[in-house]
Short mmCIF file of C-alpha atoms and ligand atoms in Angstrom, two decimals:
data_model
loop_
_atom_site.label_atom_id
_atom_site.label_comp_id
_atom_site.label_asym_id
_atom_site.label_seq_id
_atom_site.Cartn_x
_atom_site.Cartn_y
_atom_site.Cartn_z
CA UNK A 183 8.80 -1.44 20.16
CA UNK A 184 8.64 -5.18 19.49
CA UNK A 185 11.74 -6.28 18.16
CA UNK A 186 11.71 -9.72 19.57
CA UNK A 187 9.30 -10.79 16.27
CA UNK A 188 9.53 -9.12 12.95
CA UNK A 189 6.95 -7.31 11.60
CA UNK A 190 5.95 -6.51 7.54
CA UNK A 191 6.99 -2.84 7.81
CA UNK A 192 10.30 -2.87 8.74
CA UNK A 193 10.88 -5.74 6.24
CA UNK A 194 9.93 -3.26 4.22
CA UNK A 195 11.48 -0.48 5.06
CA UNK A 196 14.27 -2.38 4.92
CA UNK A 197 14.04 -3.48 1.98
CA UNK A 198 13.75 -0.27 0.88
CA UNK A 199 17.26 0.79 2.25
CA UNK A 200 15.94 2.45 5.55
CA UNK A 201 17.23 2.13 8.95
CA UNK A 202 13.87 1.63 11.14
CA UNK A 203 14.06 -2.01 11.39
CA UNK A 204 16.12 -4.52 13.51
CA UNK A 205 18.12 -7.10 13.19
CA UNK A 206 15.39 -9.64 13.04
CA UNK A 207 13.74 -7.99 10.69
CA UNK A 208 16.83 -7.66 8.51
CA UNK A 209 17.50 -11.80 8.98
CA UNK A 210 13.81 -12.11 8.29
CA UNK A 211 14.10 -9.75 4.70
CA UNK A 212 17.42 -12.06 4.27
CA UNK A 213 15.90 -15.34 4.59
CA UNK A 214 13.43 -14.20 1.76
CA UNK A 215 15.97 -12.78 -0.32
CA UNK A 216 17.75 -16.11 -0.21
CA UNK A 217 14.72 -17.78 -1.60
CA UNK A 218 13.29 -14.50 -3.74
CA UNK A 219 16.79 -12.51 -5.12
CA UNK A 220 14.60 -10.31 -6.80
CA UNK A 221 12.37 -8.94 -3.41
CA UNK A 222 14.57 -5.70 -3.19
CA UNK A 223 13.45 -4.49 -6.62
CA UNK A 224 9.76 -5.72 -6.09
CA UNK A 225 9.81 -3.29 -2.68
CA UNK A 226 11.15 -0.55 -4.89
CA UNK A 227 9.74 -1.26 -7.85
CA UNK A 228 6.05 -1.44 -5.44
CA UNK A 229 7.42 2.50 -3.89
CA UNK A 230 7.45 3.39 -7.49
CA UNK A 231 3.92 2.27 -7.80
CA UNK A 232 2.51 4.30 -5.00
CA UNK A 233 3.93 7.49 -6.05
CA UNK A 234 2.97 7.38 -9.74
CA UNK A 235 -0.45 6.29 -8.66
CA UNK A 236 -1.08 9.05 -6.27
CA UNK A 237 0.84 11.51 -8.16
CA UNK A 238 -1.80 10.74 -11.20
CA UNK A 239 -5.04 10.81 -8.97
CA UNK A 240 -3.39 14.42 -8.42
CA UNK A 241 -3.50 15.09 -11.90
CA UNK A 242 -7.15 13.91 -12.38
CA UNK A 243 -7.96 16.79 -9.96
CA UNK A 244 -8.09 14.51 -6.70
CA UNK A 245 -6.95 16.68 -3.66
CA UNK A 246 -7.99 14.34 -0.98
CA UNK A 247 -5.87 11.33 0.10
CA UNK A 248 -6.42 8.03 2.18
CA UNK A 249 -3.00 5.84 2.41
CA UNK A 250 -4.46 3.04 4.41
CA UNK A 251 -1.19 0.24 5.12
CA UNK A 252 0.79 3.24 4.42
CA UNK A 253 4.22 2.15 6.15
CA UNK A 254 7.08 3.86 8.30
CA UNK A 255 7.57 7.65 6.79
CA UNK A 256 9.43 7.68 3.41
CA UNK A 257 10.58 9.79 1.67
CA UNK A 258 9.77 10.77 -1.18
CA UNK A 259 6.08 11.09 0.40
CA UNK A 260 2.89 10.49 -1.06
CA UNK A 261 2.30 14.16 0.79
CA UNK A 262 5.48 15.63 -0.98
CA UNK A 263 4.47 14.39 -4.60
CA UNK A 264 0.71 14.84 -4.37
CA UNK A 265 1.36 18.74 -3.15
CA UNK A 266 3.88 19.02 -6.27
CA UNK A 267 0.78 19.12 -8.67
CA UNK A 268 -1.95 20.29 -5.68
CA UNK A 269 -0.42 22.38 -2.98
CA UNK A 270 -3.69 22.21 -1.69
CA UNK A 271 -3.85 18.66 -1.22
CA UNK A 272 -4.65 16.35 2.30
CA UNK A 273 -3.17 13.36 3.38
CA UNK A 274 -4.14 11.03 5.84
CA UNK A 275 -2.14 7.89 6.41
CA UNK A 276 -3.59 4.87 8.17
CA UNK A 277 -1.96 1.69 9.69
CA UNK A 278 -2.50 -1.13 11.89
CA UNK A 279 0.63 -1.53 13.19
CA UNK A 280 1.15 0.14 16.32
CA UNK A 281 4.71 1.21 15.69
CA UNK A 282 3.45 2.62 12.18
CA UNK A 283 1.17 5.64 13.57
CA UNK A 284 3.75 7.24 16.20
CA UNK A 285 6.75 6.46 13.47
CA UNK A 286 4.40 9.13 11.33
CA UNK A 287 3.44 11.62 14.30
CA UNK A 288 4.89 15.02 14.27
CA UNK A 289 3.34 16.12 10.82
CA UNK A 290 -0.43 17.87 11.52
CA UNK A 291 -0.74 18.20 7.70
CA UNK A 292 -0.01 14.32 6.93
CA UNK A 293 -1.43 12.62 10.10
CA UNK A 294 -0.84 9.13 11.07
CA UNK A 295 -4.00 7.26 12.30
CA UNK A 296 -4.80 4.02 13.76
CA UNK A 297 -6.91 1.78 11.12
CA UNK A 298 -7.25 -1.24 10.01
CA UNK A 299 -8.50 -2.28 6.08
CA UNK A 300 -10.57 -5.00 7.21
CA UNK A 301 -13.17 -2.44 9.05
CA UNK A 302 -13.30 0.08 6.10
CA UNK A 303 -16.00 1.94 7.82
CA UNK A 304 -14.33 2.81 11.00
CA UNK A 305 -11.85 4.57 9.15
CA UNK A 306 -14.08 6.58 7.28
CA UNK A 307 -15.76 7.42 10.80
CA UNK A 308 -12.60 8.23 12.45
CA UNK A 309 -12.99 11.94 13.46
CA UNK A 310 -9.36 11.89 13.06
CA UNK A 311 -9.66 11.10 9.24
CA UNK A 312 -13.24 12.90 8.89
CA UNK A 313 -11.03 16.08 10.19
CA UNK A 314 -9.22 16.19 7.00
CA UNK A 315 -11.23 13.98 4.51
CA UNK A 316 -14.89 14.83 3.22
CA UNK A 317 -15.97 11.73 1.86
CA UNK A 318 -19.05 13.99 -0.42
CA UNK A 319 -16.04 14.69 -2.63
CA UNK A 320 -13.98 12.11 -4.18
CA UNK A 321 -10.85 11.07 -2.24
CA UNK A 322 -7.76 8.78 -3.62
CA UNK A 323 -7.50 6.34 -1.60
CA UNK A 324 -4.25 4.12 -2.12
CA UNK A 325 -3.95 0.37 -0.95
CA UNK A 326 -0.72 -0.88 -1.63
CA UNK A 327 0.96 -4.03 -0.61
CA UNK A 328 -1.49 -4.33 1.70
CA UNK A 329 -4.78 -6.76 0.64
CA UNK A 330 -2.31 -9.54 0.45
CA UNK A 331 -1.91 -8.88 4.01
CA UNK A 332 -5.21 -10.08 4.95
CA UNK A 333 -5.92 -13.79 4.23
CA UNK A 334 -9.61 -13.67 4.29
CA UNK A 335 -11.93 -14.77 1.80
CA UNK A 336 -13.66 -11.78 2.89
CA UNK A 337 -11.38 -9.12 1.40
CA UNK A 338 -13.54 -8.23 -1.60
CA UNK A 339 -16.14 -7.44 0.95
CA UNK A 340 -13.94 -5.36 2.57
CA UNK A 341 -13.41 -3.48 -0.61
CA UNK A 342 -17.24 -3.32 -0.88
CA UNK A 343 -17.80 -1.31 2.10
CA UNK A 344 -14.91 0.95 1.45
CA UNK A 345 -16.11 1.80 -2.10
CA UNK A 346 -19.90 2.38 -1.03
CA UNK A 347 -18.44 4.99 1.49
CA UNK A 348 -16.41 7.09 -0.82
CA UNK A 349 -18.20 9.49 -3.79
CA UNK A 350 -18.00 9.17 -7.77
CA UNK A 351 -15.04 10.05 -8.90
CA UNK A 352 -13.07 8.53 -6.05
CA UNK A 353 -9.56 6.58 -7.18
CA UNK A 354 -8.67 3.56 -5.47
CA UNK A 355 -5.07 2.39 -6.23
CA UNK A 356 -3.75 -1.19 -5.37
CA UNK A 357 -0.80 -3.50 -5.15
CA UNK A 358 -1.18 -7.33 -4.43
CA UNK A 359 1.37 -10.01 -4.39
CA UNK A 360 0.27 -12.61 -8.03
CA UNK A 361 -0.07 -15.91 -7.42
CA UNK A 362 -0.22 -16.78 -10.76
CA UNK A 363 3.84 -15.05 -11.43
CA UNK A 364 5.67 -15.84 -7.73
CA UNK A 365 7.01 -19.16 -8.50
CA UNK A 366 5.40 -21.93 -5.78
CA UNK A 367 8.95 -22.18 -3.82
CA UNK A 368 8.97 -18.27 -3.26
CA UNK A 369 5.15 -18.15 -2.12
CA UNK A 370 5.59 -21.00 0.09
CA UNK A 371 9.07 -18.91 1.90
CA UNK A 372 7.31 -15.19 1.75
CA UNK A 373 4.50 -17.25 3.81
CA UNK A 374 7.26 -19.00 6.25
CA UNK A 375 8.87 -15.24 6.83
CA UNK A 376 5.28 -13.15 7.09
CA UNK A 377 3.94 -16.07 9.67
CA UNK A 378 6.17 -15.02 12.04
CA UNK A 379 5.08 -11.29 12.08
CA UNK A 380 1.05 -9.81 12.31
CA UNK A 381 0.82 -9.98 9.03
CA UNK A 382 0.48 -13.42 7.37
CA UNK A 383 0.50 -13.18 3.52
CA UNK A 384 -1.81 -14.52 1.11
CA UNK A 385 -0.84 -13.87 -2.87
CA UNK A 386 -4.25 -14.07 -4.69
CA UNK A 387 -4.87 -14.80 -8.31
CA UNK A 388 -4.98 -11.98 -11.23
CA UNK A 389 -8.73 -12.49 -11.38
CA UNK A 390 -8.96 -12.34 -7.18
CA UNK A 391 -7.36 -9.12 -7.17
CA UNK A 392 -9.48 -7.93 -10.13
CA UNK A 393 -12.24 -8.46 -8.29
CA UNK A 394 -10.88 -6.15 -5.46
CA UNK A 395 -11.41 -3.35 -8.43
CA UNK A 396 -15.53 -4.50 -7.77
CA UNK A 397 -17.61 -1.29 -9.01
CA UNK A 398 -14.32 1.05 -10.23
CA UNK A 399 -13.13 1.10 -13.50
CA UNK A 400 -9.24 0.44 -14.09
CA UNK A 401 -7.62 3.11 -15.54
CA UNK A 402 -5.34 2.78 -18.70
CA UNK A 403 -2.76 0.55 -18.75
CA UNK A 404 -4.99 -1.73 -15.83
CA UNK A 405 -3.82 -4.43 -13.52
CA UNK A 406 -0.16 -5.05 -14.74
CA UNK A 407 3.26 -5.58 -13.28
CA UNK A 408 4.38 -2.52 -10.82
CA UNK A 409 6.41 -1.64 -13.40
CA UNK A 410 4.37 -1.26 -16.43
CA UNK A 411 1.99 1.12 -14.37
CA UNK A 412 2.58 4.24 -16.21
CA UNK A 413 6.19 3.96 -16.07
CA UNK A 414 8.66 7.55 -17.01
CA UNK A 415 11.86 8.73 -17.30
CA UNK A 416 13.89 9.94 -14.32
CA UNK A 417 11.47 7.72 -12.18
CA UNK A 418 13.30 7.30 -8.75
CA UNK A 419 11.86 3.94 -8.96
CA UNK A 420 12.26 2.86 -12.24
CA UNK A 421 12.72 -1.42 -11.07
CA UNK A 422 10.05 -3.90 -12.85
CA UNK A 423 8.93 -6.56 -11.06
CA UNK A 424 6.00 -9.02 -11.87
CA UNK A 425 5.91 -10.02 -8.43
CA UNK A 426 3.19 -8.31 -8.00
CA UNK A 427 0.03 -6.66 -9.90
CA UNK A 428 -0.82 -2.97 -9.85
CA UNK A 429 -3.65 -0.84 -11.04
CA UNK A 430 -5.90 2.42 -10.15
CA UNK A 431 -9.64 2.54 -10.79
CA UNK A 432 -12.00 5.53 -10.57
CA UNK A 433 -15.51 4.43 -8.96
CA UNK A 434 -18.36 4.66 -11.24
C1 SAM B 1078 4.58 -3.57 2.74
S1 SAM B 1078 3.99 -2.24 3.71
C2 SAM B 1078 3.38 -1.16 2.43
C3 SAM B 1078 3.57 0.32 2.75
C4 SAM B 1078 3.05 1.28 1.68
N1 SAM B 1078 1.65 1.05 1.41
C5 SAM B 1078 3.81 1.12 0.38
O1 SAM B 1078 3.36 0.34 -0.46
O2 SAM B 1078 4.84 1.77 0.19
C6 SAM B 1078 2.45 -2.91 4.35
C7 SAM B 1078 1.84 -2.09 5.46
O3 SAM B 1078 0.47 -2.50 5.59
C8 SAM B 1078 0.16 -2.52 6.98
N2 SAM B 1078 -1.03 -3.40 7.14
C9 SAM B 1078 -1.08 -4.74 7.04
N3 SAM B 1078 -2.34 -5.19 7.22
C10 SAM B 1078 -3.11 -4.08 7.43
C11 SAM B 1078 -4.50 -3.87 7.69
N4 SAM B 1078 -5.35 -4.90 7.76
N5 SAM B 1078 -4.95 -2.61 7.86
C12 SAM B 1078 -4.08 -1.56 7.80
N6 SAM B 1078 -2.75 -1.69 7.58
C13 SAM B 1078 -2.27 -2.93 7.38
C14 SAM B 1078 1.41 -3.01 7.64
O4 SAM B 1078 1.45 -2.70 9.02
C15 SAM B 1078 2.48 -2.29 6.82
O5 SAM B 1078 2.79 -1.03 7.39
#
């Protein structure tokens, strides 16, 4: 394990109050806390996000799942709030951090697999994800805090490929870091802090991130702060934050 540079998921996960991080990734979350005092809440309030977006692809009858930038394990899982509503349902949870995919070894019904967003169609080739996943029947696939880790211009073609791989019916959730909300200050130190790791950020504009949605159709309430996605009571996870924009779209 690396823990001579930080690295975007143990920020995270520390963030998030977990213990598989180090201390430069704690001075690293620290540093950006000084600068952003609200980043603890946007990490929870963005954990909120990815378990009321899968948990509502569940509803809509999806029992297929493809976490792709899915994190160190925690809990509550996507696995454990998906199977709540489909005890039937599949997980498969992709990363390209090294560290990420033994971290999530040990569970054969959730496995973690070695991916990466910007090559869509690897993933969907993976015999380890093909194992689990038949992409002839709609799959959720859930992208969160993730796109703004890759800088290219050429995300939205990454999105392309991914969406002409999966069936009708398939839900794509994501999270992105708003350039138009972070104040210029905050961008400029979550870029200082995320240079040193893998991972260099890039917040995009509402209408880049909208375009990330290219042939799905945003569900009700569409791309809005983490928070306002389909908020409830007794939520876990109940921080806003308009740090970031959320939404889930089914593909026509
Ligand atoms: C902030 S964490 C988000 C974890 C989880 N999706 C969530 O929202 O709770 C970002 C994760 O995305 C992963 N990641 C970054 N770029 C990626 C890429 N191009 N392909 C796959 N995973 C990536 C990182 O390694 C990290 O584990």
């Amino acid at each position: 394990m690396n823990d001579q540079a930080p690295s975007s998921a143990r920020i995270y996960n520390y963030l998030l109050g977990g213990t598989d991080n180090h201390p430069v990734d704690r001075q690293a979350a620290e540093a950006f806390k000084a600068r952003l005092p609200t980043i603890e809440a946007a990490a929870r309030a963005n954990r909120g996000f990815v378990l009321r977006a899968a948990r509502a692809m569940a509803e809509a009858g999806v029992r297929q799942f493809l976490d792709i930038g899915c994190g160190l394990p925690v809990e509550p899982s996507v696995l454990g709030v998906v199977r709540e509503v489909r005890p039937d349902a599949r997980v498969v949870r992709v990363d390209n951090d090294p560290e990420v995919v033994p971290a999530g070894r040990g569970r054969t019904d959730a496995p973690t697999v070695f991916g990466d967003l910007r090559d869509p169609a690897a993933i969907m080739k993976d015999p380890a994800v093909t194992g689990l996943i038949d992409f002839g029947e709609p799959v959720g696939v859930i992208t969160v805090a993730v796109w703004h880790f890759i800088p290219e211009d050429a995300a939205s073609e990454y999105a392309a490929t991914l969406r002409a791989g999966l069936a009708p019916g398939s839900h794509l959730a994501i999270s992105h870091v708003c350039a138009d909300t972070v104040p210029a200050a905050a961008q400029e130190a979550g870029k200082a802090v995320y240079a040193r790791t893998a991972n260099p950020v890039r917040p995009r504009t509402q209408a880049e991130i909208r375009a990330l949605f290219g042939g799905f159709t945003l569900l009700d309430p569409g791309l809005v702060p983490l928070g306002d996605w389909r908020p409830y009571d007794g939520d876990p996870y109940p921080e806003q934050a308009t740090e970031s924009l959320a939404g889930v779209g089914v593909r026509n």
